[in-house]
């Protein structure tokens, strides 16, 4: 059962990442750079297997994302000790309207818990890493 919970948790995180990363590209003229020539400004990724993972990146069009995943000891429905993946992350982007949109989130055995907002404060900032505490 423990292996199933770990496997299911990892699959959920990978699926969520695929959904976010497969979003349509901004239209020409959209975003902070005003161009479709988006470059990676900063990138870091660390995978420690059973000890968790961490990654972050910043793109030239204003997109920023950072996420940390760690395992926690929890009880399953039968009361047995299992490991569950706990994720803390943040991402932000500049929309076609020039507004900054941000999401700070956690995900655990009880689901996905986002806090969303707009504006230059409250979300992840350049050079910052997850977890982000917003106002």
GROMACS .gro file of C-alpha atoms in nm:
model
  135
    1UNK     CA    1   0.000   0.000   0.000
    2UNK     CA    2   0.287   0.235   0.087
    3UNK     CA    3   0.436   0.199  -0.260
    4UNK     CA    4   0.098   0.263  -0.420
    5UNK     CA    5   0.050   0.591  -0.229
    6UNK     CA    6   0.399   0.709  -0.324
    7UNK     CA    7   0.346   0.607  -0.687
    8UNK     CA    8   0.004   0.773  -0.701
    9UNK     CA    9   0.142   1.093  -0.545
   10UNK     CA   10   0.427   1.114  -0.796
   11UNK     CA   11   0.186   1.050  -1.085
   12UNK     CA   12  -0.041   1.334  -0.965
   13UNK     CA   13   0.248   1.579  -0.950
   14UNK     CA   14   0.374   1.477  -1.294
   15UNK     CA   15   0.025   1.507  -1.442
   16UNK     CA   16  -0.025   1.851  -1.286
   17UNK     CA   17   0.310   1.967  -1.424
   18UNK     CA   18   0.220   1.836  -1.770
   19UNK     CA   19  -0.110   2.027  -1.766
   20UNK     CA   20   0.061   2.352  -1.666
   21UNK     CA   21   0.348   2.313  -1.911
   22UNK     CA   22   0.119   2.212  -2.201
   23UNK     CA   23  -0.083   2.534  -2.180
   24UNK     CA   24  -0.104   2.728  -2.507
   25UNK     CA   25   0.183   2.962  -2.582
   26UNK     CA   26   0.113   3.336  -2.548
   27UNK     CA   27   0.006   3.513  -2.864
   28UNK     CA   28   0.252   3.743  -3.038
   29UNK     CA   29   0.280   4.069  -2.852
   30UNK     CA   30   0.166   3.905  -2.526
   31UNK     CA   31   0.361   3.894  -2.204
   32UNK     CA   32   0.625   4.127  -2.069
   33UNK     CA   33   0.873   4.074  -2.352
   34UNK     CA   34   0.623   4.141  -2.632
   35UNK     CA   35   0.775   3.860  -2.837
   36UNK     CA   36   0.743   3.485  -2.888
   37UNK     CA   37   1.121   3.447  -2.847
   38UNK     CA   38   1.114   3.336  -2.484
   39UNK     CA   39   1.445   3.243  -2.325
   40UNK     CA   40   1.532   3.071  -2.000
   41UNK     CA   41   1.679   3.326  -1.759
   42UNK     CA   42   1.727   3.091  -1.463
   43UNK     CA   43   1.681   2.715  -1.416
   44UNK     CA   44   1.750   2.478  -1.129
   45UNK     CA   45   1.634   2.120  -1.070
   46UNK     CA   46   1.721   1.875  -0.795
   47UNK     CA   47   1.569   1.527  -0.753
   48UNK     CA   48   1.655   1.343  -0.434
   49UNK     CA   49   1.436   1.037  -0.490
   50UNK     CA   50   1.263   0.942  -0.166
   51UNK     CA   51   1.388   1.261  -0.001
   52UNK     CA   52   1.189   1.478  -0.244
   53UNK     CA   53   1.265   1.729  -0.517
   54UNK     CA   54   1.298   2.100  -0.588
   55UNK     CA   55   1.295   2.304  -0.907
   56UNK     CA   56   1.259   2.662  -1.020
   57UNK     CA   57   1.284   2.860  -1.338
   58UNK     CA   58   1.242   3.211  -1.471
   59UNK     CA   59   1.172   3.299  -1.835
   60UNK     CA   60   1.237   3.620  -2.026
   61UNK     CA   61   0.862   3.681  -2.073
   62UNK     CA   62   0.809   3.716  -1.697
   63UNK     CA   63   0.704   3.359  -1.616
   64UNK     CA   64   0.839   3.233  -1.284
   65UNK     CA   65   0.781   2.894  -1.120
   66UNK     CA   66   0.922   2.723  -0.813
   67UNK     CA   67   0.819   2.400  -0.644
   68UNK     CA   68   0.935   2.178  -0.357
   69UNK     CA   69   0.813   1.824  -0.296
   70UNK     CA   70   0.878   1.627   0.023
   71UNK     CA   71   0.737   1.309   0.171
   72UNK     CA   72   0.541   1.301   0.494
   73UNK     CA   73   0.434   1.013   0.715
   74UNK     CA   74   0.053   0.988   0.719
   75UNK     CA   75  -0.211   0.728   0.795
   76UNK     CA   76  -0.409   0.564   0.514
   77UNK     CA   77  -0.782   0.481   0.534
   78UNK     CA   78  -0.699   0.164   0.726
   79UNK     CA   79  -0.484   0.349   0.978
   80UNK     CA   80  -0.155   0.216   0.843
   81UNK     CA   81   0.155   0.436   0.819
   82UNK     CA   82   0.227   0.546   0.461
   83UNK     CA   83   0.432   0.814   0.289
   84UNK     CA   84   0.246   1.092   0.107
   85UNK     CA   85   0.394   1.356  -0.119
   86UNK     CA   86   0.355   1.713   0.007
   87UNK     CA   87   0.411   1.986  -0.253
   88UNK     CA   88   0.453   2.360  -0.206
   89UNK     CA   89   0.486   2.581  -0.509
   90UNK     CA   90   0.426   2.911  -0.680
   91UNK     CA   91   0.407   3.039  -1.032
   92UNK     CA   92   0.334   3.370  -1.197
   93UNK     CA   93   0.305   3.505  -1.548
   94UNK     CA   94   0.224   3.827  -1.727
   95UNK     CA   95  -0.103   3.805  -1.921
   96UNK     CA   96  -0.181   3.964  -2.257
   97UNK     CA   97  -0.339   4.253  -2.066
   98UNK     CA   98  -0.001   4.329  -1.900
   99UNK     CA   99  -0.130   4.218  -1.558
  100UNK     CA  100   0.076   3.978  -1.344
  101UNK     CA  101  -0.120   3.668  -1.239
  102UNK     CA  102   0.008   3.442  -0.961
  103UNK     CA  103  -0.074   3.116  -0.787
  104UNK     CA  104   0.072   2.992  -0.457
  105UNK     CA  105  -0.030   2.635  -0.381
  106UNK     CA  106   0.012   2.327  -0.171
  107UNK     CA  107  -0.088   1.973  -0.259
  108UNK     CA  108  -0.109   1.684  -0.017
  109UNK     CA  109  -0.310   1.372   0.063
  110UNK     CA  110  -0.617   1.597   0.097
  111UNK     CA  111  -0.591   1.761  -0.247
  112UNK     CA  112  -0.471   2.074  -0.425
  113UNK     CA  113  -0.496   2.402  -0.233
  114UNK     CA  114  -0.431   2.712  -0.448
  115UNK     CA  115  -0.430   3.077  -0.350
  116UNK     CA  116  -0.457   3.298  -0.658
  117UNK     CA  117  -0.421   3.666  -0.718
  118UNK     CA  118  -0.311   3.944  -0.948
  119UNK     CA  119  -0.067   4.228  -0.920
  120UNK     CA  120   0.302   4.268  -0.852
  121UNK     CA  121   0.285   4.153  -0.488
  122UNK     CA  122   0.159   3.833  -0.326
  123UNK     CA  123   0.311   3.590  -0.573
  124UNK     CA  124   0.658   3.465  -0.644
  125UNK     CA  125   0.917   3.730  -0.731
  126UNK     CA  126   1.231   3.705  -0.946
  127UNK     CA  127   1.504   3.522  -0.756
  128UNK     CA  128   1.262   3.384  -0.498
  129UNK     CA  129   1.207   3.013  -0.432
  130UNK     CA  130   0.912   2.816  -0.296
  131UNK     CA  131   0.750   2.808  -0.054
  132UNK     CA  132   0.610   3.159  -0.095
  133UNK     CA  133   0.399   3.311   0.179
  134UNK     CA  134   0.160   3.564   0.037
  135UNK     CA  135  -0.035   3.840   0.200
   0.00000   0.00000   0.00000
